[in-house]
Each structure stands twice: as structure tokens, then as C-alpha cells.
Amino acid sequence: MGSMFIFSLLAGLAISVLLIPFSHTVKSEKEGKKMGTGIMAGTIIITVLLVFAFYYLSHLDRNLTSLWPIAIIASLGGAVLAAGKERMIKAVLFLGSLIVGIFFLTAFLFNADEKYESAKMKEKTEIETFDETETPASVPPQFARNKMKKAFGQVPNTSYYELGSLQIQKINGEYVYIAPVEFSGFFKWWNGNKTPGYFTISSTDSSANPKFIKSDMVYTPSSYFNKNIERHMRMQYPQQVFYGDVQLEVDDKGKPYYIRSFGEFISARNGFDVQGIVMVDPMSGKTKAYKLADVPAFIDGAVSPEAVSLQNSYYGNYIHGFWNSKFGKTDVRLPSDEGTEANVSPIFDENGDMYYFTDFTSPKEGVDSMLGYSLTNSRTGEATFFTGNLEESYMDSQGALQIIEKKFIEKKWSGEMPVLYNFYGEASWLTPVLDANGFLQNYFIVSAANPEISVYGSTPNDALRLYKTALQRGGGTVDGSSKAEEKQTSGTVLRVYKEKSGDFTVVSFLLDNRQSYVVSSETVPMAIYLQEDDLVNVNYLDTGEAFLSVKEMAIKGLE
């Protein structure tokens, strides 16, 4: 707080010098002295208080360059009020501050190339094939939030609090959503002083229930005065340039911390390039800054989603400079706004590393063709742009959502959080489907290159199983995972389950080798007659899944 007072005092004095007309005289010398002293003292007090209030309330960085709008107004006012040589000096100062202000305001016209270079990505063709033994983090945040709200009765003194912002992370090897409990107003903060903890819920299992974790927090986003977490960070790091909201991160022992990304301007207080984080213990207020390379291992979202969204915008828009992004738009690719956090969607790879996913589309209106997609490492900020198969035209996330809307138009269901995966060698959109109340109904998968191939199931793995069958009958590629190979087996059928899927029947069966298989009547028409105790010869893909996909099958006695 001391540095805040010093900054306000120095800035206030400088503004007062610009404003006070020292050359002004009055008829009565005695009266003039009294009036001059009173004006000076009053001006200094008012300006110091105004500067202090502005920076205290706005949380703006306290660098000298942040004073440029005030310098313009103060020097203009001083030039108008002054006379003679003082007016000329202050007019020159006004002209200089005006030039600086114009430079800051127009910097975006000239630093587009620098922004593009700061956001430049490595390029690849496709992401690797999804491993069927894994479960994608596919519980939509709206659904998770609804379940947390219904479990809010676990919170002591419930009326004092409300649910805070939701974010995803990995804790002890499990992928979960976390959301802090926040104060619901000023008087609740005044009486409560600290929040009681946070909620967690699985981001991969839609049937899981939320858990409330007790962990007192004093410095929070919903606290006031010096206990407000953003103000506390600013007080500790007055000159640091922050970008993005504060986020809650939990270590493997369940201890919560608030973090926020910091960095530097690209040029002239314009643009942003992330450099590290500030981390705060919300109970003690202990604060520490880390460069991105030194961020603690338990922190998944060191780079804020807002910073990633900004970098995506630089990369997609400024490939040929600012003016091309507005007029010619040659090679311009617009990042999608369908993400779950600041227009990006957090996902995890097979190694448990978190990335922000964004698809890019054409700037031309009415076109839902995808021009590529990016994955940005949430700890390092390193990004890769995937062009996709250039011989095929991929549908973007908006197109996938429109298909879902038309598919369930009578029920008024909609998709949320579309993410592109490489399922069985086919670029595919996996999207949770929610009803009008925000409750999860199913998971929808549609091919990005062949939108006529689509399925939905009650779980991601159910949908994947149906999708594999749909690809087989639809002419798509079914490569399985990188470990998959075609094998043969034979045996006696122990159990059979049949279900209708469009115009065909999907048959699941268990052999006496205790392995389950799945086949579509489109692939093997005679499969509709399969029954227990039949002897079969099966060609299948060994993907390691619970249900292995059958490519060919012969039923003894029905050949």
C-alpha cells in the first residue's frame, strides 16, 4: 500500500504542476497570496486523491506510460488557465503528450506484424489418432455447474455464498472441474470474512457427483478492499502487466491457490505476450511470481485462456498485416468463438498435459468450412496449428452445432463444447448435447469431412462404438488406434444383444473366450440372425476396447 501512496503523491504533484496557473496574478497581492496557496493545496489534495482512487479501483498497472490520458487533460487545462511564457511551455507539453497519446492509440495499426510473430505457431497436418482405451474429458461445463449448484447445500452458511467460475484441471491423475465458493455480496463478505472452500466434479464421468472440499480462503475475487485477490496481486506487483481473469488451481494435496498470467505489451501499451504467473495463497495472502519455465508442476492453466484467445486472433488475422485483416483478407483465418473459456476449450492429451483447442474458419459469411485448428500448451504457451487433410474440406465447429440443432429440433436440444478428435483415422467432432435446462442428454459424433456420418450415445465410449460401425458402413476409414491390428478368432456365442441404429441393427455378442464384439448388419447382414450357442469365425480389429469391432463374420450353418 505504501508504494500506492507514493505513486499517487508523485503523480498528483505532477498533474497539479500542469494544472495550476503560476503566472496568474490578482489585483490584491495579499489576497493573491492567500488564494494562490489555497488553490495549490486544494488542487494537490484533489488530484492525489483522484489518482489514488482511480488506480485503487481499476487495478491498472502503475507504470508512467499509464498516465498518458491524464497528462493530455492536465496539460491542456494548464495551457488554457496559464498566461505568457507558462502558457507556451504547457502548450508544448500538451502537444507532446497528445503525440504520445496518438501513438499509443494508433499502435494497433503498425504492430500487427509483431503480434503475428509473437503468436506464430508450428504447423502440422493432423493430430494423432485417439487411443480408444482413454476417455475424453467431455462433460460440458454447464452440466457440471448445474450439478454443483444442486449440491450447494453441502456448504455451511449457504446463504452467504454463490458458485464461482468453473475451470478444468488434473488433480492426482484425475481430470476434474473445480469451482470456488464465492461471497454473494458486500455485506455477506463483511460478516463472513472468508469463504469455506471449493467444489470438484469429474470432467470425464457424467454420472459422478460433485464433492465439496473444505479449505478457507480470505483473498478471493468476491472479497472487497485489500482482500480482493486482483487488488492484492496488484499491490504486490504494481508494475506488472496482467491479462485474463484470476483462476483457481489446486495442488495434489487439495490446497487451493489463485493464479493470474502476466506478460508485456507488444509495443506502446498495445498487444500482450505472456511471460509467467503470479500465484497467491488465498488464506495467508503469500504471493510469488514465476516465469512460465518455472511454474509449479501442479498448475495446469499457467497461460490464461484469454491470452490464448488473443494469440489465436493475432495468428489468424495478421498473417499479412493489419490492413489485410480488414479489407483484402488474403489467407485470413478467424478463430472460432465456440470454446468454453474465453473462446477456447481446454482438453488433455494422452500424457495428461492440458491444451487449449480452437478451430479456425473462413472470414466469408455463410461458410462453415474449417481452415485448420490449433492446440496451445496451457503451461508453456507453445502452439501448433493443424491444417487438416488439405485434400478434404472439413466442417467447422459451428457447422457441427448446426447439425445437432437440426437433429434434435423437436426436442430443442443443443450442443456445447465441440472438440475435434482423430477417431479411427477420421477427423471427427465430439459434442455433448444438452436439453433446454442444461442437463446432459447424449454425446454426438459427426465426421468433419463427411457430415452425413454421425451417431450419438449415452456416453462418449458408447458413441465411439457406434461411430466405428457407422464409419464402416459409410465408407469412412477405420484405422483404430495406432496399436490396432486385424486378427481372427472363433468360438461359441454366450450372449447376444441387438439394438436398432437407423436403418441397420447393431449386434453385440460375447464369445466363450470372454471377449465382447460388435458388428453392424450393414457390414454383416446375416448378423441379425445371430443367437446364443452359434459357432462363429470372426475377423476383428484389436483396439484394446471392451467391445472389438468386427470386420467380417461367418456363422456356422448360415454360410
XYZ file of C-alpha atoms in Angstrom:
559
model
C 0.000 0.000 0.000
C 2.963 2.294 0.657
C 4.056 2.253 -2.985
C 0.495 3.120 -3.954
C 0.567 6.267 -1.809
C 3.990 7.309 -3.142
C 2.886 6.793 -6.762
C -0.351 8.734 -6.170
C 1.526 11.562 -4.427
C 4.132 11.933 -7.185
C 1.558 11.656 -9.984
C -0.759 14.070 -8.165
C 2.041 16.619 -7.725
C 2.995 16.369 -11.419
C -0.624 16.852 -12.507
C -1.004 19.793 -10.127
C 2.078 21.464 -11.617
C 0.485 21.149 -15.051
C -2.884 22.448 -13.902
C -2.006 25.345 -11.560
C -1.556 28.675 -13.415
C 1.591 30.010 -11.681
C 1.617 33.084 -13.932
C -1.861 34.144 -12.834
C -1.987 37.351 -10.761
C -4.735 39.087 -8.851
C -5.284 42.716 -8.004
C -4.654 42.330 -4.316
C -1.182 40.922 -3.644
C -2.163 39.901 -0.137
C -5.342 38.298 -1.311
C -3.448 36.734 -4.206
C -1.000 35.006 -1.882
C -3.790 33.545 0.184
C -5.776 32.477 -2.845
C -2.705 31.066 -4.605
C -1.715 28.972 -1.597
C -5.279 27.701 -1.171
C -5.637 26.809 -4.842
C -2.327 24.938 -4.870
C -3.075 22.994 -1.697
C -6.605 22.164 -2.794
C -5.511 21.109 -6.315
C -2.745 18.865 -4.955
C -5.052 17.171 -2.442
C -7.815 16.596 -5.011
C -5.500 15.271 -7.731
C -3.657 12.948 -5.336
C -6.994 11.551 -4.100
C -8.329 11.143 -7.642
C -5.191 9.348 -8.815
C -5.254 7.075 -5.766
C -8.957 6.258 -6.272
C -8.504 5.582 -9.989
C -5.617 3.152 -9.598
C -7.063 1.538 -6.479
C -10.390 0.792 -8.155
C -9.162 -0.021 -11.672
C -6.205 -2.298 -10.757
C -4.321 -0.735 -13.679
C -0.557 -1.205 -13.793
C 1.287 1.705 -12.200
C 3.759 2.386 -14.992
C 4.389 6.002 -16.055
C 3.029 5.225 -19.529
C -0.389 4.548 -17.990
C -0.654 8.259 -17.130
C -0.800 9.451 -20.742
C -4.580 10.248 -20.860
C -4.297 12.222 -17.605
C -1.228 14.058 -18.930
C -3.155 15.195 -22.011
C -6.085 16.516 -19.983
C -3.908 18.181 -17.322
C -1.540 19.868 -19.800
C -4.477 21.112 -21.876
C -6.178 22.503 -18.768
C -2.913 24.097 -17.618
C -2.314 25.732 -21.024
C -5.822 27.213 -21.040
C -5.526 28.600 -17.496
C -1.937 29.908 -17.780
C -0.647 33.030 -19.462
C 2.504 34.265 -21.197
C 5.546 32.006 -21.317
C 3.933 29.491 -18.941
C 1.097 29.019 -21.418
C 3.601 28.424 -24.200
C 5.510 25.840 -22.144
C 2.349 23.995 -21.153
C 1.064 24.152 -24.729
C 4.269 22.422 -25.843
C 3.781 19.812 -23.104
C 0.194 19.322 -24.265
C 1.372 18.873 -27.847
C 3.967 16.337 -26.740
C 1.519 14.346 -24.595
C -1.018 14.456 -27.434
C 1.527 12.989 -29.854
C 2.334 10.241 -27.325
C -1.390 9.548 -26.879
C -1.959 9.329 -30.636
C 0.996 6.941 -30.882
C -0.492 4.707 -28.171
C -3.991 4.838 -29.676
C -2.837 4.005 -33.203
C -0.199 1.395 -32.302
C -2.534 -1.414 -33.429
C -2.236 -0.086 -36.991
C 1.536 -0.626 -37.063
C 2.395 -3.535 -34.758
C 0.310 -6.253 -36.437
C 3.461 -7.919 -37.832
C 4.991 -8.026 -34.344
C 1.782 -9.530 -32.963
C 1.783 -12.204 -35.663
C 5.423 -13.088 -34.972
C 4.724 -13.349 -31.226
C 1.847 -15.771 -31.923
C 3.449 -17.758 -34.747
C 2.733 -21.488 -34.480
C 4.363 -24.677 -35.659
C 2.323 -26.352 -38.387
C 1.322 -29.997 -38.766
C -1.281 -31.878 -40.783
C -3.325 -33.882 -38.250
C -3.433 -34.667 -34.571
C -2.574 -38.239 -33.635
C -5.246 -40.916 -33.560
C -7.247 -41.049 -30.334
C -6.477 -44.046 -28.142
C -9.750 -45.929 -27.545
C -8.608 -47.074 -24.105
C -8.850 -43.450 -22.908
C -11.966 -41.446 -22.064
C -12.091 -37.882 -23.422
C -12.775 -35.033 -20.985
C -16.240 -34.484 -22.400
C -18.538 -33.449 -19.545
C -19.733 -29.966 -20.576
C -19.064 -27.206 -18.029
C -22.691 -26.039 -17.986
C -23.813 -29.517 -16.919
C -21.055 -29.740 -14.282
C -22.033 -26.320 -12.969
C -25.699 -27.347 -12.704
C -24.740 -30.389 -10.627
C -22.559 -28.268 -8.338
C -25.422 -25.842 -7.767
C -27.701 -28.707 -6.775
C -25.070 -29.851 -4.254
C -24.651 -26.369 -2.761
C -26.400 -27.487 0.399
C -23.073 -29.032 1.467
C -21.693 -25.509 2.015
C -22.007 -24.151 5.588
C -23.976 -20.863 5.868
C -25.183 -21.376 2.306
C -26.963 -18.007 2.087
C -23.628 -16.183 2.328
C -22.196 -17.695 -0.839
C -22.571 -18.489 -4.531
C -20.683 -20.654 -7.014
C -17.614 -19.064 -8.621
C -16.029 -19.561 -12.035
C -15.518 -23.100 -13.321
C -12.212 -24.387 -14.711
C -10.758 -27.764 -15.547
C -7.529 -29.321 -14.293
C -5.812 -32.591 -13.373
C -5.588 -33.471 -9.671
C -3.881 -36.711 -8.588
C -4.176 -38.051 -12.122
C -7.933 -37.393 -12.379
C -9.480 -34.818 -14.705
C -11.906 -32.629 -12.788
C -13.734 -29.340 -12.845
C -13.150 -27.077 -9.867
C -15.190 -24.060 -8.800
C -14.597 -21.900 -5.717
C -17.357 -20.835 -3.362
C -17.638 -17.023 -3.534
C -19.345 -14.319 -1.471
C -22.751 -13.275 -2.786
C -22.381 -9.590 -1.857
C -20.623 -6.920 0.182
C -22.475 -7.487 3.472
C -22.020 -11.257 3.196
C -18.267 -10.641 2.853
C -18.338 -8.182 5.771
C -19.972 -10.774 8.032
C -18.277 -13.892 6.673
C -14.692 -12.646 6.168
C -13.599 -15.884 4.441
C -15.048 -18.456 2.042
C -15.247 -22.109 3.153
C -13.795 -23.988 0.158
C -14.441 -25.234 -3.376
C -16.269 -27.937 -5.368
C -14.805 -30.631 -7.602
C -16.519 -32.950 -10.087
C -15.227 -35.383 -12.717
C -14.852 -33.972 -16.219
C -14.933 -37.451 -17.807
C -17.756 -39.229 -15.929
C -21.182 -37.612 -16.359
C -22.660 -39.818 -13.615
C -20.214 -38.563 -10.962
C -21.442 -36.305 -8.193
C -19.720 -33.108 -7.008
C -17.670 -33.041 -3.822
C -17.274 -30.044 -1.532
C -13.708 -29.606 -0.239
C -13.279 -27.501 2.904
C -10.435 -25.023 2.591
C -10.800 -21.495 3.990
C -9.934 -18.619 1.638
C -9.607 -14.955 2.658
C -8.232 -13.435 -0.556
C -10.830 -14.142 -3.259
C -12.323 -12.473 -6.373
C -15.521 -11.691 -4.432
C -13.767 -10.156 -1.399
C -13.559 -6.379 -1.009
C -10.933 -3.720 -0.369
C -7.435 -5.133 0.163
C -8.733 -8.712 0.454
C -9.828 -8.677 -3.197
C -7.471 -11.092 -4.962
C -6.844 -8.912 -8.039
C -6.118 -5.847 -5.904
C -3.851 -7.910 -3.648
C -1.838 -9.065 -6.688
C -1.627 -5.505 -7.972
C -0.422 -4.185 -4.613
C 2.366 -6.767 -4.566
C 3.308 -6.249 -8.236
C 2.344 -2.656 -9.094
C 4.118 -2.501 -12.473
C 3.276 -5.981 -13.730
C 1.051 -6.247 -16.831
C -1.721 -8.781 -16.162
C -4.065 -10.272 -18.747
C -7.011 -12.586 -18.177
C -9.066 -13.440 -15.114
C -7.675 -14.983 -11.944
C -8.078 -18.756 -11.819
C -8.163 -21.288 -9.004
C -5.601 -24.103 -9.144
C -5.445 -26.974 -6.652
C -2.332 -28.996 -5.815
C -2.326 -32.768 -5.310
C -2.909 -32.316 -1.570
C -6.090 -30.330 -2.200
C -4.564 -26.954 -1.281
C -6.035 -24.144 -3.470
C -4.099 -21.246 -4.979
C -5.168 -18.327 -7.141
C -3.053 -17.551 -10.206
C -3.035 -14.894 -12.917
C -0.986 -14.584 -16.106
C 1.366 -11.641 -16.574
C 3.491 -10.527 -19.500
C 4.458 -7.493 -21.524
C 2.937 -5.250 -24.161
C 3.884 -5.933 -27.777
C 4.515 -2.196 -28.202
C 3.122 1.154 -26.987
C 0.810 -0.359 -24.358
C -0.833 -2.447 -27.074
C -0.994 -6.209 -27.504
C 0.107 -8.820 -24.983
C 2.728 -11.550 -24.795
C 2.518 -13.875 -21.767
C 5.658 -14.342 -19.641
C 4.613 -16.013 -16.373
C 2.167 -16.124 -13.477
C 1.613 -14.617 -10.065
C 0.429 -17.173 -7.503
C -1.321 -16.338 -4.207
C -2.103 -18.467 -1.178
C -5.735 -17.371 -0.631
C -5.573 -17.945 3.123
C -2.318 -16.222 4.071
C -2.011 -13.864 1.099
C 1.565 -15.014 0.441
C 2.410 -14.098 -3.148
C 5.077 -15.286 -5.580
C 5.802 -14.706 -9.261
C 7.052 -17.434 -11.632
C 8.334 -17.383 -15.176
C 6.500 -19.903 -17.385
C 9.505 -22.238 -17.356
C 9.445 -22.349 -13.544
C 5.713 -22.746 -12.884
C 4.956 -25.439 -10.230
C 4.055 -28.835 -11.694
C 0.508 -28.939 -10.303
C -0.568 -25.810 -12.216
C -2.274 -26.720 -15.498
C -3.544 -23.337 -16.729
C -0.495 -21.089 -16.369
C -1.373 -19.345 -19.627
C -4.817 -17.810 -19.250
C -7.478 -18.775 -21.835
C -7.934 -15.056 -22.551
C -4.239 -14.787 -23.511
C -4.516 -17.847 -25.777
C -7.633 -16.444 -27.432
C -5.744 -13.192 -28.081
C -2.778 -15.071 -29.572
C -5.137 -17.060 -31.823
C -6.581 -13.777 -33.043
C -3.103 -12.449 -33.864
C -2.164 -15.621 -35.724
C -5.405 -15.858 -37.692
C -5.846 -12.189 -38.596
C -2.409 -10.635 -39.030
C -0.631 -13.007 -41.405
C -0.310 -10.135 -43.910
C -0.642 -7.177 -41.572
C -3.474 -5.100 -40.129
C -4.996 -3.644 -43.283
C -5.258 -7.047 -44.963
C -7.258 -8.266 -41.948
C -9.857 -5.566 -42.653
C -10.031 -5.403 -46.449
C -8.313 -7.968 -48.698
C -8.385 -10.721 -46.039
C -5.942 -12.861 -48.006
C -5.127 -16.058 -46.017
C -7.074 -14.705 -43.008
C -8.450 -17.413 -40.675
C -10.879 -16.426 -37.949
C -10.662 -18.319 -34.628
C -13.973 -19.804 -33.502
C -15.933 -18.382 -30.579
C -17.434 -21.756 -29.593
C -14.935 -22.505 -26.809
C -15.964 -22.950 -23.184
C -13.427 -20.493 -21.699
C -12.760 -17.192 -23.476
C -13.487 -18.812 -26.868
C -11.080 -21.748 -26.326
C -11.767 -25.245 -24.963
C -9.344 -26.931 -22.520
C -8.599 -30.583 -23.347
C -5.999 -33.135 -22.184
C -3.719 -35.308 -24.312
C -2.720 -38.923 -23.628
C 0.130 -37.740 -21.371
C -2.188 -35.709 -19.148
C -0.958 -32.345 -20.492
C -3.601 -29.661 -20.929
C -4.076 -27.802 -24.204
C -6.466 -25.124 -25.412
C -8.323 -26.146 -28.573
C -9.614 -23.665 -31.175
C -10.818 -24.191 -34.718
C -10.387 -21.542 -37.412
C -12.923 -20.718 -40.107
C -13.257 -18.522 -43.184
C -13.960 -14.776 -42.801
C -16.556 -15.134 -45.548
C -20.093 -15.103 -44.171
C -22.231 -18.218 -44.562
C -19.219 -20.543 -44.929
C -18.856 -23.297 -42.297
C -15.669 -24.793 -43.724
C -12.829 -25.182 -41.245
C -9.430 -23.778 -42.274
C -7.499 -25.555 -39.535
C -7.315 -25.836 -35.764
C -4.797 -25.092 -33.048
C -3.642 -26.660 -29.796
C -1.845 -24.420 -27.311
C 0.017 -25.884 -24.349
C -1.552 -24.313 -21.271
C 1.719 -24.339 -19.285
C 4.240 -23.181 -21.872
C 2.091 -21.226 -24.340
C 3.646 -23.147 -27.249
C 1.077 -23.631 -30.008
C 0.691 -25.930 -33.017
C -1.585 -25.234 -35.966
C -3.059 -28.265 -37.738
C -4.066 -27.727 -41.348
C -6.035 -30.978 -41.616
C -6.051 -33.089 -44.764
C -5.744 -30.465 -47.499
C -7.439 -32.812 -49.976
C -10.623 -32.741 -47.905
C -12.887 -29.942 -46.748
C -13.544 -30.039 -43.010
C -16.660 -28.687 -41.363
C -16.037 -26.192 -38.566
C -17.446 -26.299 -35.011
C -20.381 -24.051 -35.919
C -21.396 -26.499 -38.637
C -21.287 -29.386 -36.136
C -23.526 -27.447 -33.729
C -25.995 -26.698 -36.522
C -26.247 -30.404 -37.384
C -27.054 -31.189 -33.735
C -29.664 -28.436 -33.606
C -31.394 -29.811 -36.709
C -31.090 -33.404 -35.464
C -32.931 -32.603 -32.227
C -35.030 -29.667 -33.431
C -38.261 -31.026 -31.926
C -36.679 -31.542 -28.508
C -34.899 -28.168 -28.654
C -31.590 -29.729 -27.614
C -28.282 -28.060 -28.437
C -24.591 -28.899 -28.469
C -21.884 -27.411 -26.264
C -18.093 -27.674 -26.240
C -17.398 -29.212 -29.691
C -13.856 -30.616 -29.847
C -12.148 -32.153 -32.874
C -10.578 -35.607 -32.426
C -8.928 -38.083 -34.759
C -11.218 -41.082 -34.254
C -10.149 -44.168 -36.206
C -8.246 -42.020 -38.732
C -11.246 -39.734 -39.322
C -11.303 -36.081 -38.210
C -14.465 -36.011 -36.067
C -16.369 -33.595 -33.842
C -17.330 -34.891 -30.393
C -20.003 -32.705 -28.803
C -22.071 -33.139 -25.599
C -25.782 -32.485 -26.191
C -27.799 -30.622 -23.549
C -31.513 -30.013 -23.133
C -33.057 -26.581 -22.568
C -32.378 -26.857 -18.815
C -28.681 -27.571 -19.272
C -28.859 -31.300 -18.475
C -26.724 -33.748 -20.438
C -28.724 -35.962 -22.822
C -26.129 -37.684 -25.024
C -22.833 -37.409 -26.874
C -22.883 -36.683 -30.590
C -20.057 -37.562 -33.003
C -20.011 -36.374 -36.595
C -17.321 -36.702 -39.251
C -15.752 -33.335 -40.138
C -15.103 -34.455 -43.717
C -18.311 -36.481 -44.188
C -21.106 -34.820 -42.153
C -23.603 -37.467 -43.254
C -21.793 -39.892 -40.928
C -22.966 -39.190 -37.390
C -24.056 -41.078 -34.262
C -24.941 -40.389 -30.665
C -24.724 -42.438 -27.481
C -25.293 -42.110 -23.750
C -21.533 -41.994 -23.033
C -18.516 -40.988 -25.157
C -17.393 -44.614 -25.422
C -20.893 -45.762 -26.448
C -20.899 -43.105 -29.142
C -17.403 -44.170 -30.245
C -18.512 -47.778 -30.600
C -21.460 -46.758 -32.771
C -19.284 -44.342 -34.706
C -16.855 -47.065 -35.663
C -19.732 -49.083 -37.075
C -21.114 -46.022 -38.883
C -17.712 -45.385 -40.485
C -17.549 -48.973 -41.694
C -20.898 -48.835 -43.416
C -20.447 -45.225 -44.562
C -17.195 -45.794 -46.397
C -15.042 -43.890 -43.907
C -11.669 -45.070 -42.723
C -11.479 -47.159 -39.561
C -7.835 -47.361 -38.626
C -8.451 -47.745 -34.930
C -5.645 -46.666 -32.648
C -2.024 -46.816 -33.646
C -1.789 -50.191 -31.896
C -4.755 -51.758 -33.674
C -4.238 -54.746 -35.953
C -6.621 -57.133 -37.657
C -6.940 -60.546 -36.005
C -9.032 -63.713 -36.330
C -10.789 -65.856 -33.758
C -13.559 -68.414 -33.489
C -15.784 -69.650 -30.722
C -19.238 -70.176 -29.279
C -21.626 -67.275 -28.679
C -22.595 -66.981 -24.990
C -24.704 -63.811 -25.021
C -26.260 -61.585 -27.715
C -27.656 -58.044 -27.572
C -29.267 -56.302 -30.569
C -30.235 -52.655 -30.972
C -31.616 -50.617 -33.852
C -29.364 -47.863 -35.271
C -31.012 -46.040 -38.146
C -31.773 -48.496 -40.948
C -29.499 -51.177 -39.526
C -29.071 -53.346 -36.450
C -26.011 -53.226 -34.222
C -25.266 -56.648 -32.735
C -23.091 -57.022 -29.614
C -22.080 -60.535 -28.579
C -19.892 -62.345 -26.060
C -17.797 -65.367 -27.086
C -16.610 -68.178 -24.869
C -13.165 -66.528 -24.795
C -14.836 -63.886 -22.568
C -14.262 -61.122 -25.135
C -17.091 -58.926 -26.436
C -17.514 -57.900 -30.082
C -19.764 -55.549 -32.041
C -20.918 -55.726 -35.661
C -23.452 -53.891 -37.831
C -25.951 -55.659 -40.086
C -24.719 -53.265 -42.813
C -21.304 -54.928 -42.631
C -22.560 -58.486 -41.986
C -26.272 -58.755 -42.969
C -26.591 -62.271 -41.515
C -25.648 -60.906 -38.073
C -29.323 -60.181 -37.398
C -29.844 -63.961 -37.056
C -27.040 -64.446 -34.538
C -28.119 -66.241 -31.374
C -26.651 -67.961 -28.345
C -24.694 -71.217 -28.888
C -23.884 -70.301 -32.530
C -20.364 -71.146 -33.683
C -18.702 -68.182 -35.436
C -15.466 -67.242 -37.200
C -14.605 -63.562 -36.675
C -12.164 -61.088 -38.228
C -11.816 -58.067 -35.924
C -9.672 -55.023 -35.066
C -7.677 -55.500 -31.860
C -8.022 -51.957 -30.456
C -7.976 -52.958 -26.793
C -11.541 -51.760 -26.266
C -14.181 -53.567 -24.242
C -16.126 -54.170 -27.496
C -13.959 -55.037 -30.507
C -15.161 -54.019 -33.964
C -15.898 -56.931 -36.333
C -14.901 -56.549 -39.993
C -16.065 -59.976 -41.197
C -18.002 -62.805 -39.567
C -19.226 -66.244 -40.619
C -21.949 -68.078 -38.668
C -21.681 -71.852 -38.919
C -24.759 -73.282 -40.624
C -25.722 -69.937 -42.196
C -22.886 -69.559 -44.735
